[in-house]
Amino acid sequence: MDSISVLERLIAFPTVSRDSNLQLIHYVAEVLDRHGIASQIIHSHDGHKANLFATIGPSGTPGVMLSGHTDVVPIDGQDWTLPPFELTSREGKLYGRGAADMKGFVASALHACVKASTMRLKTPLHLALSYDEEIGCIGVRSLIEMLQGAPQKPLLCIVGEPTGMQVATGHKGKIGARALCRGREGHSALAPLALNAIHLGCDFVAALRREQDRLASEGARDGDYDIPYTTVHVGKMNAGVALNIVPNLCTIDFEIRNIAADNADEILDRLRGEAKRIATEAASTAPEAAIDIEIFNTYPGLDTPAVSQAVAFVKSLTGANGTIKVAFGTEGGLFSRDVGTPTVVCGPGSMAQGHKPDEFVSVEQLGRCDAMLEKLLHRLTEASPLTL
């Protein structure tokens, strides 16, 4: 058994976030069980999905946790030239949905766990697999609750999202929100007597754009990011039933991705104030005018100090001299904030291949991940591999 053969099995499970991941979780549990490793399966409320947590090594001692998500994004509407749920190996690249994001790391981590079962670890190795990361780091919350109640918290967490095997110390936080813009319906021939909810929505989008301009020109900056400031983005607008009806409802989905120096709640408060101002002005036409903002998803950013012992330890495993920060979100911020575990992001492949047709991870990158985890295992056999 090697990482590539494990990856072949993992890709064959079509664990799109809208579907179950139980077949994959049961496969991992069976592999672990065959090598004498007990695992805990934490089911979702409906029993349709599950997280998995396993420990190899001495009990009652905090260890190093390898964290990965098992869900993948859909292939709908994408022009794949290769079968998305079969591993295809061509010219040093391993193709399939999730190969980069992030079943490549999960395969390498499972391979490392099996190898660890044959070694005398003095510090444990933990494996944490979650579901529904792709729709907002949702599934991992129950696993985090379990870790919060555990007598020993992990010493360190490595989230294996694709970073090209560079050590990432941070990512932005995120708030996903929906603005419900309420107007008054009417016949389009008498449109001035009604209140078009789309017009309210457009006014609110303009307010979002003004806030983005302010953040870009006056907000805090972090030069480690490609986009060094907090961003506000509108991703979806829905409204209207028929052309001859003035719509009474317009919904706008938007997000805030904030760097550590910015408080996302304060930004949201400013946007709520703008929403109230727009609705108040429109109330002269229709007293029922309103713009209500609902949050449907949020997760914290990650900002592990680059000079921390946790970062130095992972750099010693990869041979890296520097660190990066990544644009995409991960579960790392939750592990850091809610469990108190120092966390870094480091895994094979590039997010430039993630979420695209013919997604791939290179054999070279997977080999580098295997080498990092091999070094980790040998460090865990030492008396005191790290003190955090």
Coordinates of C-alpha atoms in Angstrom, one line a residue:
M1 CA 0.0 0.0 0.0
D2 CA 1.3 3.4 -1.0
S3 CA -0.1 6.9 -1.2
I4 CA -1.0 6.6 -4.9
S5 CA -2.9 3.4 -4.4
V6 CA -4.8 5.0 -1.5
L7 CA -5.5 8.1 -3.6
E8 CA -7.0 5.9 -6.3
R9 CA -9.5 4.4 -3.8
L10 CA -10.3 7.9 -2.4
I11 CA -11.0 9.5 -5.7
A12 CA -13.4 6.6 -6.6
F13 CA -15.7 7.8 -3.8
P14 CA -17.8 10.7 -5.3
T15 CA -17.9 12.7 -2.1
V16 CA -19.4 15.9 -3.5
S17 CA -20.5 18.0 -0.5
R18 CA -24.2 17.5 -1.4
D19 CA -23.8 13.7 -1.1
S20 CA -22.7 11.3 1.6
N21 CA -19.1 10.7 2.5
L22 CA -19.8 7.5 4.5
Q23 CA -18.3 5.1 2.1
L24 CA -15.0 6.9 2.2
I25 CA -15.1 7.2 6.0
H26 CA -15.9 3.5 6.3
Y27 CA -13.0 2.6 3.9
V28 CA -10.6 4.7 6.0
A29 CA -11.9 3.1 9.3
E30 CA -11.5 -0.4 7.8
V31 CA -7.9 0.3 6.7
L32 CA -7.1 1.6 10.2
D33 CA -8.7 -1.3 11.8
R34 CA -6.8 -3.8 9.8
H35 CA -3.6 -2.3 11.2
G36 CA -4.9 -2.3 14.8
I37 CA -5.8 1.4 14.9
A38 CA -9.1 2.3 16.5
S39 CA -11.1 5.2 15.1
Q40 CA -14.0 7.3 16.3
I41 CA -16.7 8.1 13.7
I42 CA -18.8 11.2 14.5
H43 CA -22.0 11.2 12.4
S44 CA -23.9 14.2 11.3
H45 CA -27.3 14.8 12.8
D46 CA -29.1 13.1 9.9
G47 CA -26.5 10.2 9.8
H48 CA -25.8 11.0 6.2
K49 CA -22.2 12.1 6.7
A50 CA -19.4 11.7 9.3
N51 CA -16.1 12.9 10.6
L52 CA -13.4 10.5 11.7
F53 CA -10.8 10.8 14.4
A54 CA -8.0 8.3 15.2
T55 CA -4.9 8.2 17.4
I56 CA -1.8 6.1 16.9
G57 CA 0.6 6.0 19.8
P58 CA 0.5 6.4 23.6
S59 CA -2.9 7.4 25.1
G60 CA -3.2 10.4 27.4
T61 CA -0.5 12.3 25.6
P62 CA -1.1 15.2 23.2
G63 CA 0.1 14.6 19.7
V64 CA 0.4 16.0 16.2
M65 CA -2.9 16.1 14.2
L66 CA -3.1 15.7 10.5
S67 CA -6.4 17.3 9.3
G68 CA -8.1 16.9 6.0
H69 CA -11.6 17.2 4.5
T70 CA -13.2 14.4 2.6
D71 CA -15.7 16.4 0.5
V72 CA -15.1 17.7 -3.0
V73 CA -16.8 20.3 -5.2
P74 CA -19.2 19.3 -7.9
I75 CA -18.2 18.5 -11.5
D76 CA -21.5 19.9 -12.9
G77 CA -21.0 22.1 -15.9
Q78 CA -17.3 21.4 -16.2
D79 CA -15.7 20.0 -19.3
W80 CA -13.7 17.1 -18.0
T81 CA -11.6 15.2 -20.6
L82 CA -10.8 12.5 -18.1
P83 CA -13.1 10.5 -15.8
P84 CA -13.4 12.7 -12.7
F85 CA -14.0 9.8 -10.2
E86 CA -11.3 7.5 -11.5
L87 CA -7.6 8.1 -11.0
T88 CA -5.7 8.7 -14.2
S89 CA -1.9 8.8 -14.2
R90 CA -0.3 10.7 -17.1
E91 CA 3.2 12.2 -17.4
G92 CA 3.8 12.5 -13.7
K93 CA 0.3 13.9 -12.9
L94 CA -2.5 12.1 -11.0
Y95 CA -5.9 13.3 -12.2
G96 CA -9.3 13.1 -10.5
R97 CA -11.8 15.3 -8.6
G98 CA -10.2 16.1 -5.3
A99 CA -6.7 15.0 -6.3
A100 CA -5.3 18.4 -5.2
D101 CA -8.2 19.6 -3.0
M102 CA -7.5 17.6 -0.9
K103 CA -7.5 13.8 -1.2
G104 CA -3.8 13.8 -2.1
F105 CA -3.0 14.8 1.4
V106 CA -5.6 12.5 2.9
A107 CA -4.0 9.6 1.1
S108 CA -0.6 10.5 2.3
A109 CA -1.8 11.0 5.8
L110 CA -3.6 7.6 5.9
H111 CA -0.4 5.9 4.5
A112 CA 1.5 7.6 7.3
C113 CA -0.9 6.3 9.9
V114 CA -0.5 2.8 8.7
K115 CA 3.3 3.1 8.8
A116 CA 3.0 4.7 12.3
S117 CA 1.2 1.6 13.5
T118 CA 4.5 -0.4 13.1
M119 CA 6.6 2.1 15.0
R120 CA 7.1 2.9 18.7
L121 CA 5.8 6.5 18.9
K122 CA 6.5 8.4 22.0
T123 CA 4.3 11.3 20.9
P124 CA 0.9 10.3 19.2
L125 CA -0.2 10.9 15.7
H126 CA -3.8 12.0 15.3
L127 CA -5.8 11.8 12.1
A128 CA -8.8 14.1 11.7
L129 CA -11.1 13.8 8.7
S130 CA -14.1 16.0 8.2
Y131 CA -17.0 16.7 5.9
D132 CA -18.7 19.7 4.3
E133 CA -15.5 21.9 4.4
E134 CA -16.3 23.1 0.8
I135 CA -19.5 24.7 1.9
G136 CA -18.1 26.6 4.8
C137 CA -16.2 24.4 7.2
I138 CA -19.5 23.1 8.6
G139 CA -18.9 19.4 9.3
V140 CA -15.8 19.8 11.4
R141 CA -17.7 21.7 14.1
S142 CA -18.8 18.4 15.9
L143 CA -15.2 17.1 15.7
I144 CA -14.0 20.3 17.3
E145 CA -16.6 20.0 20.1
M146 CA -15.2 16.5 20.8
L147 CA -11.6 17.9 20.9
Q148 CA -12.7 20.7 23.2
G149 CA -14.0 18.1 25.7
A150 CA -10.9 15.9 25.4
P151 CA -8.5 15.8 28.4
Q152 CA -5.6 16.4 26.0
K153 CA -5.6 18.8 23.1
P154 CA -3.4 18.2 20.1
L155 CA 0.0 19.9 20.4
L156 CA 0.0 20.9 16.7
C157 CA -2.3 20.7 13.7
I158 CA -1.2 20.4 10.1
V159 CA -4.1 21.1 7.7
G160 CA -3.1 19.5 4.4
E161 CA -4.7 21.9 1.9
P162 CA -2.7 22.3 -1.3
T163 CA 0.1 24.8 -0.7
G164 CA 2.8 23.4 -3.0
M165 CA 4.3 22.0 0.2
Q166 CA 5.0 25.5 1.4
V167 CA 4.3 26.3 5.1
A168 CA 1.3 28.6 5.3
T169 CA 0.8 30.4 8.6
G170 CA -2.4 32.3 7.8
H171 CA -5.6 32.7 5.8
K172 CA -8.4 35.3 5.9
G173 CA -11.6 34.9 7.9
K174 CA -15.0 34.8 6.2
I175 CA -18.5 35.9 6.8
G176 CA -21.1 34.7 4.3
A177 CA -24.3 36.8 4.5
R178 CA -27.6 37.4 2.7
A179 CA -29.3 40.7 2.3
L180 CA -33.1 40.4 2.0
C181 CA -34.3 43.6 0.3
R182 CA -38.1 44.1 0.7
G183 CA -40.1 46.4 -1.5
R184 CA -43.8 46.6 -2.6
E185 CA -45.1 44.6 -5.6
G186 CA -47.2 46.2 -8.3
H187 CA -48.1 46.2 -12.0
S188 CA -45.1 47.3 -14.0
A189 CA -47.3 49.9 -15.8
L190 CA -47.7 51.6 -12.5
A191 CA -44.1 51.0 -11.3
P192 CA -43.6 54.4 -9.7
L193 CA -46.4 53.6 -7.3
A194 CA -44.7 50.4 -6.1
L195 CA -41.1 49.9 -4.7
N196 CA -38.8 47.8 -6.8
A197 CA -36.8 45.5 -4.5
I198 CA -34.2 45.2 -7.2
H199 CA -33.6 48.9 -7.0
L200 CA -33.1 48.5 -3.2
G201 CA -30.7 45.7 -3.9
C202 CA -28.7 47.7 -6.4
D203 CA -28.4 50.5 -3.9
F204 CA -27.1 48.0 -1.4
V205 CA -24.6 46.6 -3.8
A206 CA -23.4 50.1 -4.4
A207 CA -22.8 50.4 -0.7
L208 CA -20.9 47.1 -0.7
R209 CA -18.7 48.5 -3.5
R210 CA -18.0 51.7 -1.6
E211 CA -17.0 49.7 1.4
Q212 CA -14.6 47.6 -0.7
D213 CA -13.1 50.8 -2.2
R214 CA -12.6 52.1 1.4
L215 CA -10.9 48.9 2.5
A216 CA -8.7 48.9 -0.5
S217 CA -7.6 52.5 -0.1
E218 CA -7.7 53.0 3.7
G219 CA -7.9 49.6 5.4
A220 CA -5.3 47.6 7.1
R221 CA -2.9 45.6 4.9
D222 CA -1.0 42.4 5.1
G223 CA 1.6 42.0 2.4
D224 CA 1.8 38.2 2.8
Y225 CA -1.5 37.9 0.8
D226 CA -1.9 38.2 -2.9
I227 CA -4.8 40.6 -2.1
P228 CA -3.3 42.4 0.9
Y229 CA -6.5 43.8 2.3
T230 CA -10.0 42.7 3.3
T231 CA -12.4 42.0 0.5
V232 CA -16.1 42.4 0.1
H233 CA -17.7 40.4 -2.7
V234 CA -21.2 40.0 -4.2
G235 CA -21.7 36.5 -5.5
K236 CA -25.4 36.1 -6.2
M237 CA -28.6 38.2 -6.7
N238 CA -32.1 36.7 -7.1
A239 CA -35.3 38.6 -7.7
G240 CA -38.4 38.9 -9.9
V241 CA -41.2 36.6 -11.1
A242 CA -42.3 38.2 -14.4
L243 CA -41.3 41.3 -16.4
N244 CA -44.7 43.0 -15.8
I245 CA -44.5 42.6 -12.0
V246 CA -42.6 45.0 -9.8
P247 CA -40.7 42.6 -7.5
N248 CA -41.2 42.9 -3.8
L249 CA -38.1 40.8 -2.8
C250 CA -34.5 40.8 -3.9
T251 CA -31.9 38.6 -2.2
I252 CA -28.2 39.3 -2.4
D253 CA -25.5 36.9 -1.2
F254 CA -22.2 38.5 -0.3
E255 CA -19.1 37.8 1.7
I256 CA -16.4 39.5 3.7
R257 CA -13.0 38.0 3.8
N258 CA -10.9 39.8 6.4
I259 CA -7.3 39.9 7.2
A260 CA -6.4 39.5 10.9
A261 CA -6.0 43.3 11.5
D262 CA -9.6 44.0 10.4
N263 CA -12.7 43.2 12.5
A264 CA -15.3 41.6 10.2
D265 CA -18.1 42.3 12.7
E266 CA -17.3 46.0 12.5
I267 CA -17.4 45.9 8.7
L268 CA -20.7 44.1 8.9
D269 CA -22.1 46.7 11.3
R270 CA -21.2 49.5 8.8
L271 CA -23.0 47.6 6.1
R272 CA -26.1 47.1 8.3
G273 CA -26.0 50.9 8.9
E274 CA -26.0 51.5 5.1
A275 CA -28.8 49.0 4.7
K276 CA -30.9 50.8 7.3
R277 CA -30.2 54.2 5.6
I278 CA -31.2 52.9 2.2
A279 CA -34.4 51.4 3.5
T280 CA -35.3 54.5 5.5
E281 CA -35.0 56.7 2.4
A282 CA -37.2 54.2 0.5
A283 CA -39.9 54.2 3.2
S284 CA -41.3 57.5 1.9
T285 CA -42.6 55.4 -1.1
A286 CA -43.4 52.2 0.8
P287 CA -43.3 52.1 4.7
E288 CA -42.6 48.4 4.5
A289 CA -39.2 48.9 2.8
A290 CA -36.5 47.0 4.6
I291 CA -33.1 45.4 4.1
D292 CA -32.4 42.7 6.6
I293 CA -29.0 41.0 6.7
E294 CA -28.7 37.3 7.8
I295 CA -25.4 35.5 8.3
F296 CA -25.5 31.9 6.9
N297 CA -21.8 31.0 7.4
T298 CA -18.7 32.2 9.2
Y299 CA -15.3 30.9 10.1
P300 CA -12.3 32.6 11.6
G301 CA -9.0 33.4 9.9
L302 CA -5.7 31.8 10.8
D303 CA -2.8 33.9 11.9
T304 CA -0.1 31.7 13.5
P305 CA 3.0 33.7 14.3
A306 CA 5.7 32.9 11.7
V307 CA 8.3 32.9 14.6
S308 CA 6.4 30.3 16.7
Q309 CA 7.8 26.9 17.6
A310 CA 4.9 25.2 15.7
V311 CA 6.0 26.9 12.5
A312 CA 9.7 26.2 13.1
F313 CA 8.8 22.5 13.7
V314 CA 6.9 22.1 10.4
K315 CA 9.6 24.0 8.5
S316 CA 12.1 21.5 9.8
L317 CA 10.0 18.7 8.3
T318 CA 9.8 20.3 4.9
G319 CA 13.1 22.1 4.7
A320 CA 11.4 25.4 4.0
N321 CA 13.1 28.7 4.8
G322 CA 10.1 30.9 4.7
T323 CA 6.4 31.0 5.1
I324 CA 3.3 32.1 3.1
K325 CA -0.3 32.9 3.6
V326 CA -3.1 31.5 1.4
A327 CA -6.1 33.3 -0.1
F328 CA -8.5 30.4 0.5
G329 CA -10.1 29.5 3.8
T330 CA -9.5 26.3 5.8
E331 CA -10.5 24.6 9.0
G332 CA -7.3 25.7 10.6
G333 CA -8.7 28.9 12.0
L334 CA -11.3 26.9 13.9
F335 CA -8.7 24.5 15.3
S336 CA -6.6 27.4 16.4
R337 CA -9.4 29.6 17.9
D338 CA -11.7 26.9 19.4
V339 CA -9.3 24.2 20.4
G340 CA -6.3 26.3 21.1
T341 CA -4.0 24.2 18.9
P342 CA -1.2 25.9 17.0
T343 CA -2.0 25.3 13.3
V344 CA -0.3 25.6 10.0
V345 CA -1.4 24.7 6.4
C346 CA 0.9 22.6 4.3
G347 CA 0.0 20.0 1.7
P348 CA 0.7 18.7 -1.8
G349 CA -0.5 20.3 -5.0
S350 CA -1.8 23.8 -5.9
M351 CA -5.2 25.4 -5.5
A352 CA -4.7 26.6 -9.0
Q353 CA -5.8 23.1 -10.0
G354 CA -8.5 22.9 -7.4
H355 CA -12.2 23.2 -8.4
K356 CA -11.3 22.9 -12.1
P357 CA -11.9 20.2 -14.7
D358 CA -9.0 17.7 -15.0
E359 CA -7.9 18.5 -11.5
F360 CA -4.5 16.9 -10.6
V361 CA -1.7 16.6 -8.1
S362 CA 1.7 15.8 -9.3
V363 CA 3.5 12.6 -8.3
E364 CA 6.4 14.8 -7.2
Q365 CA 4.2 16.8 -4.8
L366 CA 2.7 13.7 -3.3
G367 CA 6.2 12.3 -2.9
R368 CA 7.3 15.4 -1.0
C369 CA 4.3 15.1 1.3
D370 CA 5.1 11.5 2.0
A371 CA 8.7 12.6 2.8
M372 CA 7.4 15.3 5.2
L373 CA 5.2 12.8 7.0
E374 CA 8.0 10.2 7.1
K375 CA 10.2 12.8 8.9
L376 CA 7.3 13.6 11.2
L377 CA 6.9 9.9 12.2
H378 CA 10.6 9.6 13.1
R379 CA 10.4 12.8 15.1
L380 CA 7.5 11.3 17.0
T381 CA 9.6 8.4 18.1
E382 CA 12.0 10.8 19.9
A383 CA 11.6 11.6 23.6
S384 CA 10.6 15.3 23.1
P385 CA 10.1 16.1 19.4
L386 CA 8.5 19.4 20.1
T387 CA 7.4 21.5 23.1
L388 CA 4.7 24.1 22.4

